[in-house]
């Protein structure tokens, strides 16, 4: 399973910051071809164990500065 969420900041920057915390996410999104939607601030994350999710949440909080 995975989640796709709007981070509110550039997904490429979120990806870099998460990678610094040893959390890997999929490639940064952009503007969908043939679609007016802009996904540059959306992030997709695969879900694993509860421990994985807790580590991700901690790293995400650092990456985007929100609780």
Tab-separated table of C-alpha atoms in Angstrom:
chain	number	residue	atom	x	y	z
A	1	UNK	CA	0.000	0.000	0.000
A	2	UNK	CA	1.055	3.587	-0.425
A	3	UNK	CA	-0.066	7.106	0.339
A	4	UNK	CA	0.070	10.128	-1.926
A	5	UNK	CA	-0.157	13.411	-0.073
A	6	UNK	CA	0.223	17.107	-0.683
A	7	UNK	CA	3.281	18.253	1.265
A	8	UNK	CA	2.738	21.947	0.583
A	9	UNK	CA	6.404	22.341	-0.434
A	10	UNK	CA	8.371	21.197	-3.503
A	11	UNK	CA	8.430	17.393	-3.631
A	12	UNK	CA	12.028	17.361	-4.905
A	13	UNK	CA	13.156	19.244	-1.816
A	14	UNK	CA	11.160	16.917	0.436
A	15	UNK	CA	12.778	13.936	-1.311
A	16	UNK	CA	16.291	15.336	-0.714
A	17	UNK	CA	15.598	16.074	2.944
A	18	UNK	CA	14.071	12.646	3.549
A	19	UNK	CA	17.006	10.955	1.824
A	20	UNK	CA	19.326	12.787	4.236
A	21	UNK	CA	17.348	11.036	7.010
A	22	UNK	CA	17.759	7.676	5.173
A	23	UNK	CA	14.127	7.639	4.009
A	24	UNK	CA	13.653	6.906	0.308
A	25	UNK	CA	10.569	8.107	-1.558
A	26	UNK	CA	9.635	7.860	-5.227
A	27	UNK	CA	10.771	10.396	-7.778
A	28	UNK	CA	9.516	13.960	-7.468
A	29	UNK	CA	6.251	14.553	-9.310
A	30	UNK	CA	5.585	17.377	-11.726
A	31	UNK	CA	2.841	18.467	-14.027
A	32	UNK	CA	0.927	15.508	-15.420
A	33	UNK	CA	1.049	15.314	-19.238
A	34	UNK	CA	-2.312	16.264	-20.713
A	35	UNK	CA	-3.537	17.386	-17.309
A	36	UNK	CA	-3.691	20.877	-15.865
A	37	UNK	CA	-3.029	19.504	-12.378
A	38	UNK	CA	0.302	20.418	-10.849
A	39	UNK	CA	1.756	17.748	-8.582
A	40	UNK	CA	5.079	19.414	-7.776
A	41	UNK	CA	4.250	19.466	-4.062
A	42	UNK	CA	2.890	15.907	-3.832
A	43	UNK	CA	4.867	12.984	-2.343
A	44	UNK	CA	4.203	9.235	-2.699
A	45	UNK	CA	5.349	6.880	0.059
A	46	UNK	CA	5.060	3.099	0.314
A	47	UNK	CA	3.942	1.885	3.720
A	48	UNK	CA	5.810	-0.813	5.612
A	49	UNK	CA	5.965	-1.805	9.252
A	50	UNK	CA	4.766	0.356	12.109
A	51	UNK	CA	8.414	1.118	12.925
A	52	UNK	CA	8.983	2.232	9.297
A	53	UNK	CA	5.972	4.522	9.488
A	54	UNK	CA	7.125	6.074	12.761
A	55	UNK	CA	10.607	6.708	11.315
A	56	UNK	CA	9.014	8.254	8.216
A	57	UNK	CA	6.755	10.530	10.255
A	58	UNK	CA	9.695	11.760	12.318
A	59	UNK	CA	11.761	12.436	9.183
A	60	UNK	CA	8.829	14.101	7.408
A	61	UNK	CA	8.248	16.422	10.344
A	62	UNK	CA	11.891	17.538	10.071
A	63	UNK	CA	11.698	17.816	6.266
A	64	UNK	CA	8.628	20.036	6.037
A	65	UNK	CA	8.662	21.568	9.506
A	66	UNK	CA	5.067	20.721	10.360
A	67	UNK	CA	3.494	18.614	13.099
